[in-house]
Amino acid sequence: MPLLAFGSADDEPCLRADAARNRARLLEAAACLVREQGAANLTMEAVAAAASVGKGTVFRRFGDRTGLLTALLDHSEKKFQAAFMSGPPPLGPGAGPVERLGAFGVALLRRTGDELELQLAAEPHPERRFSAAPRRVLHGHVVLLLRQAVPAADCELLAQTLMGYLSPVLVHHLTRQCGMPLERLEAGWLDLVARVTRTDFCC
Amino acid sequence: MPLLAFGSADDEPCLRADAARNRARLLEAAACLVREQGAANLTMEAVAAAASVGKGTVFRRFGDRTGLLTALLDHSEKKFQAAFMSGPPPLGPGAGPVERLGAFGVALLRRTGDELELQLAAEPHPERRFSAAPRRVLHGHVVLLLRQAVPAADCELLAQTLMGYLSPVLVHHLTRQCGMPLERLEAGWLDLVARVTRTDFCC
DNA sequence: TTACGAACCGGACCGAGGTCCGCTTAAATT
DNA sequence: AATTTAAGCGGACCTCGGTCCGGTTCGTAA
């Protein structure tokens, strides 16, 4: 019963030395291939070959294509999570929930705008689309903010609605296929947040 | 230069007799297989075999897997379109835009609830997800109603948001994976419409 | 009736994601 | 150093969506 040391630095622990080395080589090779020929054209076999590794190894380590792409996005993901969970306001704690919600969407839109290729290619299969870890974290955060802003509403559903607006496929469609500038999406987001969180039934 | 007669009854015209016959056989075979083993397990080769037809024929007729599944949904789709475009209120013309919007979502949620399997399996690839014909029709209708209800808003974006709430994958996740009753989704829709279309900045 | 050409057909073929299983090797134990 | 064992490895293999192209058939027009 071997006891393995913790992972060298950043991610999940307990990988054997050779496994960790291969993992790193695979990620590097994948990133390189994505740079060269785009994420959409990335094939698992090419990654394996570029890393001088068997195809099976890729799948054992990352599960499937989506898993590999997601791993490529992991760094940016973690950074973003840190920003809205413990960073400075208005994104992080310290501002009001509605203001944070606005900042959250704008920041996420910009990040998605940058990594669009990867984000699109990394979209999980329908069954996992809402249960994938990164999505759950973002969703949970939105729920949290909504509960503060509009406690009376069905925040689960509202959060799903808002998250839908920020989904990579929609951003891709609106910016690339419809030619909208990202600024319009940002304005749309702020307006949406304002409408959704309007709690008063005055008049 | 042969001139072909119009299609027998319902759909696109100008199919050669044998082609039309094969098309019908394929649809019937596909429907049968879906009934028997579920839409998710439907393979194109099985459909071709069940219809006693070559594989190439299936793809020539329907383009791809999504096209075939979409064709299976075509009847229900047309019926639904007729209902909100020229049917009785509150779904059809005659009621106010907000009321129609509410009825639209509720009706669509119910329809999706029924055909969930098929709707999921028929989801187009990311590039076409928003440009597929059925989606464009529904989206256009929502835009129309929104322009009447909230002319000052960015109705394109608002419509995308609302459509996102009604997307089959989300409905599947909420009802099947989270166990929410459809009624909750319907209530959520009505609330969402109310929030989004609230036009007054009183107080 | 015959001849013609466009539309159609079928199934061999390809590419890529994903699985499987016998072999190898890192690491803990003695 | 020798032993043990679970984790890791690789690449043959499978499935399935999608393409291709030589042969066939339908519909038309002479």
CSV table of C-alpha atoms (C1' of nucleotides) in Angstrom, one decimal:
chain,number,residue,atom,x,y,z
A,1,MET,CA,0.0,0.0,0.0
A,2,PRO,CA,2.1,2.8,-1.3
A,3,LEU,CA,1.7,6.3,0.2
A,4,LEU,CA,2.3,9.0,-2.4
A,5,ALA,CA,3.6,12.4,-1.9
A,6,PHE,CA,1.4,15.4,-2.5
A,7,GLY,CA,1.3,16.9,-6.0
A,8,SER,CA,4.2,19.2,-6.6
A,9,ALA,CA,2.4,22.5,-6.7
A,10,ASP,CA,-1.1,23.3,-7.8
A,11,ASP,CA,-3.6,20.6,-8.5
A,12,GLU,CA,-5.0,17.3,-7.3
A,13,PRO,CA,-2.5,15.3,-5.2
A,14,CYS,CA,-1.4,11.7,-5.2
A,15,LEU,CA,0.0,11.2,-8.7
A,16,ARG,CA,2.9,8.9,-9.2
A,17,ALA,CA,6.0,10.7,-10.5
A,18,ASP,CA,5.8,9.4,-14.0
A,19,ALA,CA,2.1,10.1,-14.2
A,20,ALA,CA,2.6,13.7,-13.0
A,21,ARG,CA,5.4,14.1,-15.6
A,22,ASN,CA,3.2,12.8,-18.4
A,23,ARG,CA,0.3,15.0,-17.3
A,24,ALA,CA,2.5,18.1,-17.5
A,25,ARG,CA,3.8,17.0,-20.9
A,26,LEU,CA,0.3,16.4,-22.2
A,27,LEU,CA,-0.9,19.8,-21.0
A,28,GLU,CA,2.1,21.5,-22.6
A,29,ALA,CA,1.6,19.6,-25.9
A,30,ALA,CA,-2.1,20.4,-25.9
A,31,ALA,CA,-1.5,24.1,-25.3
A,32,CYS,CA,1.0,24.2,-28.1
A,33,LEU,CA,-1.3,22.4,-30.5
A,34,VAL,CA,-4.2,24.7,-29.6
A,35,ARG,CA,-1.9,27.7,-30.3
A,36,GLU,CA,-0.9,26.3,-33.6
A,37,GLN,CA,-4.1,25.0,-35.1
A,38,GLY,CA,-6.9,26.1,-32.9
A,39,ALA,CA,-8.8,24.3,-30.2
A,40,ALA,CA,-11.5,23.0,-32.5
A,41,ASN,CA,-9.0,21.0,-34.5
A,42,LEU,CA,-7.4,19.4,-31.5
A,43,THR,CA,-7.4,15.7,-31.7
A,44,MET,CA,-6.6,13.4,-28.7
A,45,GLU,CA,-4.3,11.3,-30.8
A,46,ALA,CA,-2.3,14.4,-31.9
A,47,VAL,CA,-1.9,15.4,-28.3
A,48,ALA,CA,-0.7,11.9,-27.3
A,49,ALA,CA,1.7,11.8,-30.2
A,50,ALA,CA,3.0,15.3,-29.5
A,51,ALA,CA,3.7,14.3,-25.9
A,52,SER,CA,5.2,11.0,-26.9
A,53,VAL,CA,2.6,9.2,-24.9
A,54,GLY,CA,0.0,6.5,-25.6
A,55,LYS,CA,-3.5,7.5,-26.4
A,56,GLY,CA,-4.9,5.6,-23.4
A,57,THR,CA,-2.8,7.8,-21.1
A,58,VAL,CA,-4.5,10.9,-22.2
A,59,PHE,CA,-7.9,9.5,-21.5
A,60,ARG,CA,-6.9,7.9,-18.2
A,61,ARG,CA,-5.6,11.3,-17.0
A,62,PHE,CA,-8.3,13.6,-18.3
A,63,GLY,CA,-11.3,11.4,-18.8
A,64,ASP,CA,-12.3,12.7,-22.2
A,65,ARG,CA,-11.7,15.5,-24.6
A,66,THR,CA,-13.7,18.0,-22.5
A,67,GLY,CA,-11.7,17.1,-19.5
A,68,LEU,CA,-8.4,17.9,-21.3
A,69,LEU,CA,-9.7,21.2,-22.6
A,70,THR,CA,-11.1,22.1,-19.1
A,71,ALA,CA,-7.7,21.4,-17.6
A,72,LEU,CA,-6.2,23.9,-20.0
A,73,LEU,CA,-8.6,26.5,-18.7
A,74,ASP,CA,-8.0,25.6,-15.1
A,75,HIS,CA,-5.5,28.3,-14.4
A,76,SER,CA,-7.7,31.1,-15.6
A,77,GLU,CA,-10.6,29.5,-13.9
A,78,LYS,CA,-9.0,29.5,-10.5
A,79,LYS,CA,-7.8,33.0,-10.9
A,80,PHE,CA,-11.3,34.2,-11.7
A,81,GLN,CA,-12.8,32.3,-8.8
A,82,ALA,CA,-10.3,33.9,-6.5
A,83,ALA,CA,-11.2,37.3,-7.8
A,84,PHE,CA,-14.9,37.2,-7.1
A,85,MET,CA,-14.6,35.1,-3.9
A,86,SER,CA,-11.9,37.0,-2.1
A,87,GLY,CA,-10.7,39.8,-4.3
A,88,PRO,CA,-11.3,43.5,-4.1
A,89,PRO,CA,-14.7,45.0,-4.7
A,90,PRO,CA,-16.8,45.5,-6.7
A,91,LEU,CA,-16.2,41.9,-7.8
A,92,GLY,CA,-15.2,40.6,-4.4
A,93,PRO,CA,-16.9,41.0,-1.1
A,94,GLY,CA,-17.4,44.5,0.2
A,95,ALA,CA,-19.8,45.8,-2.4
A,96,GLY,CA,-23.6,45.3,-2.5
A,97,PRO,CA,-24.9,42.2,-4.1
A,98,VAL,CA,-26.4,43.9,-7.2
A,99,GLU,CA,-23.2,45.8,-7.8
A,100,ARG,CA,-21.2,42.6,-7.4
A,101,LEU,CA,-23.5,40.8,-9.8
A,102,GLY,CA,-23.0,43.4,-12.4
A,103,ALA,CA,-19.2,43.3,-12.0
A,104,PHE,CA,-19.3,39.5,-12.1
A,105,GLY,CA,-21.0,39.3,-15.4
A,106,VAL,CA,-18.9,42.0,-17.0
A,107,ALA,CA,-15.7,40.2,-15.9
A,108,LEU,CA,-17.0,36.8,-17.0
A,109,LEU,CA,-18.0,38.2,-20.4
A,110,ARG,CA,-14.5,39.6,-20.9
A,111,ARG,CA,-12.8,36.5,-19.8
A,112,THR,CA,-15.0,34.4,-22.1
A,113,GLY,CA,-14.4,36.9,-24.9
A,114,ASP,CA,-10.7,36.2,-24.7
A,115,GLU,CA,-10.8,32.4,-24.3
A,116,LEU,CA,-13.7,31.9,-26.6
A,117,GLU,CA,-12.1,29.2,-28.8
A,118,LEU,CA,-11.2,27.1,-25.8
A,119,GLN,CA,-14.4,27.7,-23.9
A,120,LEU,CA,-16.4,26.6,-26.9
A,121,ALA,CA,-14.3,23.5,-27.5
A,122,ALA,CA,-14.5,22.6,-23.8
A,123,GLU,CA,-18.3,22.6,-23.6
A,124,PRO,CA,-19.3,19.4,-21.9
A,125,HIS,CA,-21.8,16.9,-23.2
A,126,PRO,CA,-25.4,17.8,-22.4
A,127,GLU,CA,-25.7,15.6,-19.4
A,128,ARG,CA,-22.8,17.2,-17.6
A,129,ARG,CA,-23.2,20.8,-18.9
A,130,PHE,CA,-24.7,21.9,-15.6
A,131,SER,CA,-23.0,19.6,-13.3
A,132,ALA,CA,-19.4,20.3,-14.3
A,133,ALA,CA,-17.4,21.7,-11.4
A,134,PRO,CA,-16.5,25.1,-12.8
A,135,ARG,CA,-20.1,25.8,-13.8
A,136,ARG,CA,-21.3,24.8,-10.3
A,137,VAL,CA,-19.0,27.2,-8.6
A,138,LEU,CA,-20.1,30.1,-10.8
A,139,HIS,CA,-23.7,29.2,-10.4
A,140,GLY,CA,-23.4,28.9,-6.7
A,141,HIS,CA,-21.9,32.3,-6.5
A,142,VAL,CA,-24.7,33.9,-8.4
A,143,VAL,CA,-27.3,32.1,-6.3
A,144,LEU,CA,-25.6,33.5,-3.2
A,145,LEU,CA,-25.7,37.1,-4.5
A,146,LEU,CA,-29.2,36.8,-5.7
A,147,ARG,CA,-30.4,35.5,-2.3
A,148,GLN,CA,-29.0,38.7,-0.8
A,149,ALA,CA,-30.5,40.9,-3.5
A,150,VAL,CA,-33.9,39.3,-3.9
A,151,PRO,CA,-34.6,36.9,-1.1
A,152,ALA,CA,-38.2,36.5,-2.0
A,153,ALA,CA,-37.5,35.1,-5.5
A,154,ASP,CA,-36.7,31.6,-6.7
A,155,CYS,CA,-33.0,32.3,-6.9
A,156,GLU,CA,-32.0,28.9,-8.3
A,157,LEU,CA,-34.0,29.5,-11.4
A,158,LEU,CA,-33.0,33.2,-11.6
A,159,ALA,CA,-29.4,32.1,-11.4
A,160,GLN,CA,-29.7,29.6,-14.2
A,161,THR,CA,-31.3,32.4,-16.3
A,162,LEU,CA,-28.4,34.7,-15.6
A,163,MET,CA,-25.8,32.1,-16.2
A,164,GLY,CA,-27.4,31.3,-19.5
A,165,TYR,CA,-26.8,34.8,-20.7
A,166,LEU,CA,-23.1,34.4,-19.9
A,167,SER,CA,-22.7,31.0,-21.6
A,168,PRO,CA,-19.8,30.8,-24.1
A,169,VAL,CA,-22.0,29.5,-27.0
A,170,LEU,CA,-24.3,32.5,-26.7
A,171,VAL,CA,-21.4,34.9,-26.4
A,172,HIS,CA,-19.9,33.3,-29.5
A,173,HIS,CA,-23.1,33.5,-31.4
A,174,LEU,CA,-23.8,37.1,-30.6
A,175,THR,CA,-20.2,38.5,-31.1
A,176,ARG,CA,-18.9,36.3,-33.9
A,177,GLN,CA,-22.0,35.3,-35.8
A,178,CYS,CA,-24.2,38.4,-35.2
A,179,GLY,CA,-21.3,40.8,-35.0
A,180,MET,CA,-22.3,42.5,-31.8
A,181,PRO,CA,-19.6,44.3,-29.9
A,182,LEU,CA,-18.8,43.0,-26.5
A,183,GLU,CA,-19.8,46.3,-25.0
A,184,ARG,CA,-23.4,45.7,-26.1
A,185,LEU,CA,-23.4,42.4,-24.3
A,186,GLU,CA,-22.0,44.1,-21.2
A,187,ALA,CA,-24.7,46.8,-21.2
A,188,GLY,CA,-27.3,44.1,-21.8
A,189,TRP,CA,-26.0,42.2,-18.7
A,190,LEU,CA,-26.2,45.3,-16.5
A,191,ASP,CA,-29.7,46.0,-17.7
A,192,LEU,CA,-30.7,42.4,-17.2
A,193,VAL,CA,-29.4,42.4,-13.7
A,194,ALA,CA,-31.2,45.6,-12.9
A,195,ARG,CA,-34.5,44.2,-14.2
A,196,VAL,CA,-34.2,40.9,-12.5
A,197,THR,CA,-33.2,42.3,-9.1
A,198,ARG,CA,-35.8,45.0,-9.1
A,199,THR,CA,-37.7,44.1,-5.9
A,200,ASP,CA,-40.2,46.9,-5.5
A,201,PHE,CA,-43.7,46.9,-6.6
A,202,CYS,CA,-44.2,50.5,-6.0
A,203,CYS,CA,-46.9,52.8,-7.6
B,1,MET,CA,-34.3,19.0,-67.2
B,2,PRO,CA,-36.9,17.1,-65.3
B,3,LEU,CA,-39.7,18.9,-63.6
B,4,LEU,CA,-40.8,17.2,-60.4
B,5,ALA,CA,-44.2,17.2,-58.9
B,6,PHE,CA,-44.8,18.8,-55.5
B,7,GLY,CA,-44.4,16.8,-52.4
B,8,SER,CA,-47.4,14.7,-51.5
B,9,ALA,CA,-48.7,16.6,-48.5
B,10,ASP,CA,-46.7,18.4,-45.9
B,11,ASP,CA,-43.1,19.2,-46.4
B,12,GLU,CA,-40.5,20.5,-48.8
B,13,PRO,CA,-41.5,19.8,-52.5
B,14,CYS,CA,-39.6,18.4,-55.5
B,15,LEU,CA,-38.5,15.0,-54.3
B,16,ARG,CA,-38.3,12.2,-56.8
B,17,ALA,CA,-40.8,9.4,-56.1
B,18,ASP,CA,-38.2,6.9,-54.8
B,19,ALA,CA,-36.6,9.6,-52.7
B,20,ALA,CA,-39.8,10.6,-51.1
B,21,ARG,CA,-40.6,7.0,-50.4
B,22,ASN,CA,-37.3,6.4,-48.8
B,23,ARG,CA,-37.6,9.5,-46.8
B,24,ALA,CA,-40.9,8.3,-45.4
B,25,ARG,CA,-39.5,4.9,-44.6
B,26,LEU,CA,-36.6,6.4,-42.9
B,27,LEU,CA,-38.7,8.6,-40.7
B,28,GLU,CA,-41.0,5.7,-39.8
B,29,ALA,CA,-38.0,3.5,-39.0
B,30,ALA,CA,-36.4,6.2,-36.9
B,31,ALA,CA,-39.5,6.9,-34.9
B,32,CYS,CA,-39.9,3.2,-34.3
B,33,LEU,CA,-36.3,2.8,-33.1
B,34,VAL,CA,-36.6,5.8,-30.9
B,35,ARG,CA,-39.7,4.3,-29.3
B,36,GLU,CA,-38.0,1.1,-28.7
B,37,GLN,CA,-34.5,2.1,-27.5
B,38,GLY,CA,-34.6,5.8,-26.8
B,39,ALA,CA,-33.4,8.7,-28.9
B,40,ALA,CA,-30.0,8.8,-27.3
B,41,ASN,CA,-29.2,5.3,-28.5
B,42,LEU,CA,-30.3,5.9,-32.1
B,43,THR,CA,-27.6,5.3,-34.6
B,44,MET,CA,-27.7,6.3,-38.2
B,45,GLU,CA,-26.7,2.9,-39.4
B,46,ALA,CA,-29.5,1.3,-37.4
B,47,VAL,CA,-32.0,3.6,-39.0
B,48,ALA,CA,-30.7,2.9,-42.5
B,49,ALA,CA,-30.8,-0.8,-41.9
B,50,ALA,CA,-34.3,-0.7,-40.4
B,51,ALA,CA,-35.5,1.2,-43.5
B,52,SER,CA,-33.6,-1.2,-45.8
B,53,VAL,CA,-31.7,1.6,-47.2
B,54,GLY,CA,-28.0,2.6,-47.6
B,55,LYS,CA,-26.4,4.7,-45.0
B,56,GLY,CA,-25.5,7.4,-47.5
B,57,THR,CA,-29.2,7.9,-48.2
B,58,VAL,CA,-29.9,8.9,-44.7
B,59,PHE,CA,-27.2,11.5,-44.7
B,60,ARG,CA,-28.1,12.8,-48.1
B,61,ARG,CA,-31.7,13.3,-47.0
B,62,PHE,CA,-31.3,14.7,-43.6
B,63,GLY,CA,-27.8,16.1,-43.6
B,64,ASP,CA,-26.7,14.7,-40.3
B,65,ARG,CA,-28.0,13.1,-37.1
B,66,THR,CA,-29.4,16.4,-35.8
B,67,GLY,CA,-31.3,16.8,-39.1
B,68,LEU,CA,-33.0,13.5,-38.8
B,69,LEU,CA,-34.0,14.0,-35.2
B,70,THR,CA,-35.2,17.5,-36.0
B,71,ALA,CA,-37.3,16.1,-38.8
B,72,LEU,CA,-38.9,13.7,-36.3
B,73,LEU,CA,-39.9,16.8,-34.3
B,74,ASP,CA,-41.1,18.7,-37.3
B,75,HIS,CA,-44.8,17.9,-36.9
B,76,SER,CA,-45.0,19.0,-33.3
B,77,GLU,CA,-42.9,22.0,-34.2
B,78,LYS,CA,-45.2,23.2,-36.9
B,79,LYS,CA,-48.2,22.7,-34.7
B,80,PHE,CA,-46.7,24.8,-31.9
B,81,GLN,CA,-45.7,27.5,-34.4
B,82,ALA,CA,-49.3,27.7,-35.7
B,83,ALA,CA,-50.6,27.9,-32.1
B,84,PHE,CA,-48.7,31.0,-31.2
B,85,MET,CA,-48.7,32.7,-34.6
B,86,SER,CA,-52.4,32.3,-35.5
B,87,GLY,CA,-54.1,30.3,-32.7
B,88,PRO,CA,-56.5,31.6,-30.0
B,89,PRO,CA,-55.3,33.8,-27.2
B,90,PRO,CA,-53.6,34.0,-24.8
B,91,LEU,CA,-51.0,32.1,-26.9
B,92,GLY,CA,-52.0,33.6,-30.2
B,93,PRO,CA,-52.8,37.2,-31.2
B,94,GLY,CA,-55.5,39.0,-29.3
B,95,ALA,CA,-53.9,39.1,-25.9
B,96,GLY,CA,-51.4,41.6,-24.6
B,97,PRO,CA,-47.7,40.9,-25.3
B,98,VAL,CA,-46.8,40.1,-21.7
B,99,GLU,CA,-49.7,37.7,-21.3
B,100,ARG,CA,-48.7,36.1,-24.6
B,101,LEU,CA,-45.1,35.8,-23.5
B,102,GLY,CA,-46.2,34.1,-20.3
B,103,ALA,CA,-48.4,31.6,-22.2
B,104,PHE,CA,-45.7,31.0,-24.8
B,105,GLY,CA,-43.2,29.9,-22.2
B,106,VAL,CA,-45.6,27.8,-20.3
B,107,ALA,CA,-46.7,26.0,-23.5
B,108,LEU,CA,-43.1,25.6,-24.6
B,109,LEU,CA,-42.1,24.2,-21.3
B,110,ARG,CA,-44.8,21.6,-21.4
B,111,ARG,CA,-44.1,20.6,-24.9
B,112,THR,CA,-40.4,20.3,-24.1
B,113,GLY,CA,-41.3,18.3,-21.0
B,114,ASP,CA,-43.0,15.8,-23.2
B,115,GLU,CA,-40.5,15.4,-26.0
B,116,LEU,CA,-37.5,15.8,-23.7
B,117,GLU,CA,-35.6,12.8,-25.0
B,118,LEU,CA,-35.9,13.8,-28.6
B,119,GLN,CA,-35.3,17.5,-28.0
B,120,LEU,CA,-32.1,16.7,-26.2
B,121,ALA,CA,-30.8,14.3,-28.8
B,122,ALA,CA,-31.7,16.8,-31.5
B,123,GLU,CA,-29.6,19.6,-30.0
B,124,PRO,CA,-27.5,21.0,-32.9
B,125,HIS,CA,-23.8,21.4,-32.8
B,126,PRO,CA,-22.6,24.6,-31.1
B,127,GLU,CA,-22.1,26.6,-34.3
B,128,ARG,CA,-25.7,26.0,-35.4
B,129,ARG,CA,-27.4,26.0,-32.0
B,130,PHE,CA,-28.7,29.5,-32.5
B,131,SER,CA,-29.1,29.5,-36.3
B,132,ALA,CA,-31.2,26.4,-36.7
B,133,ALA,CA,-34.6,27.2,-38.2
B,134,PRO,CA,-36.9,26.2,-35.4
B,135,ARG,CA,-34.9,28.2,-32.9
B,136,ARG,CA,-34.9,31.2,-35.1
B,137,VAL,CA,-38.7,31.2,-35.4
B,138,LEU,CA,-39.2,30.9,-31.6
B,139,HIS,CA,-36.6,33.6,-31.0
B,140,GLY,CA,-38.1,35.9,-33.6
B,141,HIS,CA,-41.5,35.5,-31.9
B,142,VAL,CA,-40.2,36.4,-28.5
B,143,VAL,CA,-38.4,39.4,-29.9
B,144,LEU,CA,-41.6,40.6,-31.5
B,145,LEU,CA,-43.5,40.3,-28.2
B,146,LEU,CA,-40.8,42.0,-26.3
B,147,ARG,CA,-40.7,44.9,-28.7
B,148,GLN,CA,-44.3,45.5,-27.9
B,149,ALA,CA,-43.9,45.1,-24.2
B,150,VAL,CA,-40.6,46.9,-23.6
B,151,PRO,CA,-39.7,48.9,-26.7
B,152,ALA,CA,-36.9,50.7,-24.9
B,153,ALA,CA,-34.9,47.6,-24.1
B,154,ASP,CA,-32.4,45.6,-26.1
B,155,CYS,CA,-35.0,43.1,-27.1
B,156,GLU,CA,-32.6,40.9,-29.0
B,157,LEU,CA,-30.5,40.2,-25.9
B,158,LEU,CA,-33.6,39.9,-23.7
B,159,ALA,CA,-35.0,37.4,-26.0
B,160,GLN,CA,-31.9,35.3,-25.9
B,161,THR,CA,-32.1,35.4,-22.2
B,162,LEU,CA,-35.6,34.2,-22.1
B,163,MET,CA,-35.0,31.5,-24.7
B,164,GLY,CA,-32.2,30.3,-22.6
B,165,TYR,CA,-34.5,29.6,-19.8
B,166,LEU,CA,-36.6,27.4,-22.1
B,167,SER,CA,-33.8,25.4,-23.6
B,168,PRO,CA,-34.3,21.7,-23.5
B,169,VAL,CA,-30.9,21.0,-21.7
B,170,LEU,CA,-31.8,23.3,-18.9
B,171,VAL,CA,-35.3,21.9,-18.6
B,172,HIS,CA,-33.7,18.4,-18.5
B,173,HIS,CA,-31.2,19.4,-15.8
B,174,LEU,CA,-33.8,21.0,-13.6
B,175,THR,CA,-36.5,18.4,-13.8
B,176,ARG,CA,-34.5,15.2,-14.2
B,177,GLN,CA,-31.2,15.9,-12.5
B,178,CYS,CA,-32.4,18.3,-9.8
B,179,GLY,CA,-35.9,16.8,-9.4
B,180,MET,CA,-37.8,20.1,-9.7
B,181,PRO,CA,-41.5,19.7,-10.8
B,182,LEU,CA,-42.4,21.4,-14.0
B,183,GLU,CA,-44.8,23.6,-12.2
B,184,ARG,CA,-41.9,25.3,-10.5
B,185,LEU,CA,-40.3,26.0,-13.8
B,186,GLU,CA,-43.6,27.4,-15.1
B,187,ALA,CA,-43.9,29.7,-12.1
B,188,GLY,CA,-40.3,30.7,-12.5
B,189,TRP,CA,-41.0,31.6,-16.1
B,190,LEU,CA,-44.0,33.8,-15.3
B,191,ASP,CA,-41.9,35.6,-12.6
B,192,LEU,CA,-39.0,36.0,-15.0
B,193,VAL,CA,-41.3,37.5,-17.6
B,194,ALA,CA,-42.8,39.8,-15.1
B,195,ARG,CA,-39.4,41.1,-13.9
B,196,VAL,CA,-38.0,41.5,-17.3
B,197,THR,CA,-40.9,43.3,-18.8
B,198,ARG,CA,-41.4,45.6,-15.8
B,199,THR,CA,-41.0,48.9,-17.6
B,200,ASP,CA,-41.6,51.5,-14.9
B,201,PHE,CA,-39.0,53.2,-12.9
B,202,CYS,CA,-41.4,54.8,-10.5
B,203,CYS,CA,-40.8,56.0,-6.9
C,1,DT,C1',-40.7,3.7,-77.4
C,2,DT,C1',-36.3,5.1,-76.9
C,3,DA,C1',-32.7,7.9,-75.3
C,4,DC,C1',-30.8,10.9,-72.1
C,5,DG,C1',-29.2,13.2,-68.0
C,6,DA,C1',-30.0,14.6,-63.5
C,7,DA,C1',-31.1,12.8,-59.1
C,8,DC,C1',-30.5,9.1,-56.4
C,9,DC,C1',-28.6,4.9,-54.3
C,10,DG,C1',-25.5,2.0,-51.5
C,11,DG,C1',-21.9,0.5,-49.1
C,12,DA,C1',-16.8,0.8,-48.8
C,13,DC,C1',-14.1,4.0,-46.6
C,14,DC,C1',-12.2,7.5,-43.3
C,15,DG,C1',-11.3,10.0,-38.9
C,16,DA,C1',-11.7,10.6,-34.2
C,17,DG,C1',-13.4,9.6,-29.6
C,18,DG,C1',-13.3,6.2,-26.3
C,19,DT,C1',-12.3,1.3,-24.3
C,20,DC,C1',-9.5,-2.8,-23.0
C,21,DC,C1',-6.0,-5.6,-21.4
C,22,DG,C1',-1.5,-7.6,-20.9
C,23,DC,C1',2.9,-5.6,-19.8
C,24,DT,C1',6.0,-2.2,-17.2
C,25,DT,C1',7.5,0.5,-13.3
C,26,DA,C1',7.4,3.5,-9.3
C,27,DA,C1',7.3,3.2,-4.5
C,28,DA,C1',6.5,1.2,-0.1
C,29,DT,C1',8.2,-2.9,2.8
C,30,DT,C1',11.4,-6.2,4.8
D,1,DA,C1',18.9,-5.4,-2.2
D,2,DA,C1',15.1,-8.1,-3.0
D,3,DT,C1',10.1,-8.4,-3.0
D,4,DT,C1',5.6,-7.1,-3.8
D,5,DT,C1',1.7,-4.6,-5.6
D,6,DA,C1',-1.0,-1.1,-7.2
D,7,DA,C1',-0.7,2.5,-10.4
D,8,DG,C1',0.5,3.6,-14.8
D,9,DC,C1',1.3,2.6,-19.7
D,10,DG,C1',0.5,1.9,-24.7
D,11,DG,C1',-1.5,0.8,-28.7
D,12,DA,C1',-4.7,-2.5,-30.9
D,13,DC,C1',-9.5,-2.3,-31.2
D,14,DC,C1',-14.4,-0.8,-31.5
D,15,DT,C1',-18.2,2.4,-32.6
D,16,DC,C1',-20.3,5.7,-34.9
D,17,DG,C1',-20.9,10.0,-37.5
D,18,DG,C1',-19.9,11.6,-41.9
D,19,DT,C1',-17.9,11.4,-46.9
D,20,DC,C1',-17.2,9.6,-51.7
D,21,DC,C1',-17.9,7.7,-56.0
D,22,DG,C1',-19.2,4.2,-59.5
D,23,DG,C1',-23.5,2.2,-60.7
D,24,DT,C1',-28.7,2.6,-61.0
D,25,DT,C1',-33.3,4.7,-61.6
D,26,DC,C1',-36.7,8.0,-62.3
D,27,DG,C1',-38.8,11.5,-65.1
D,28,DT,C1',-38.7,14.0,-69.4
D,29,DA,C1',-38.6,14.9,-74.1
D,30,DA,C1',-38.0,13.6,-78.8
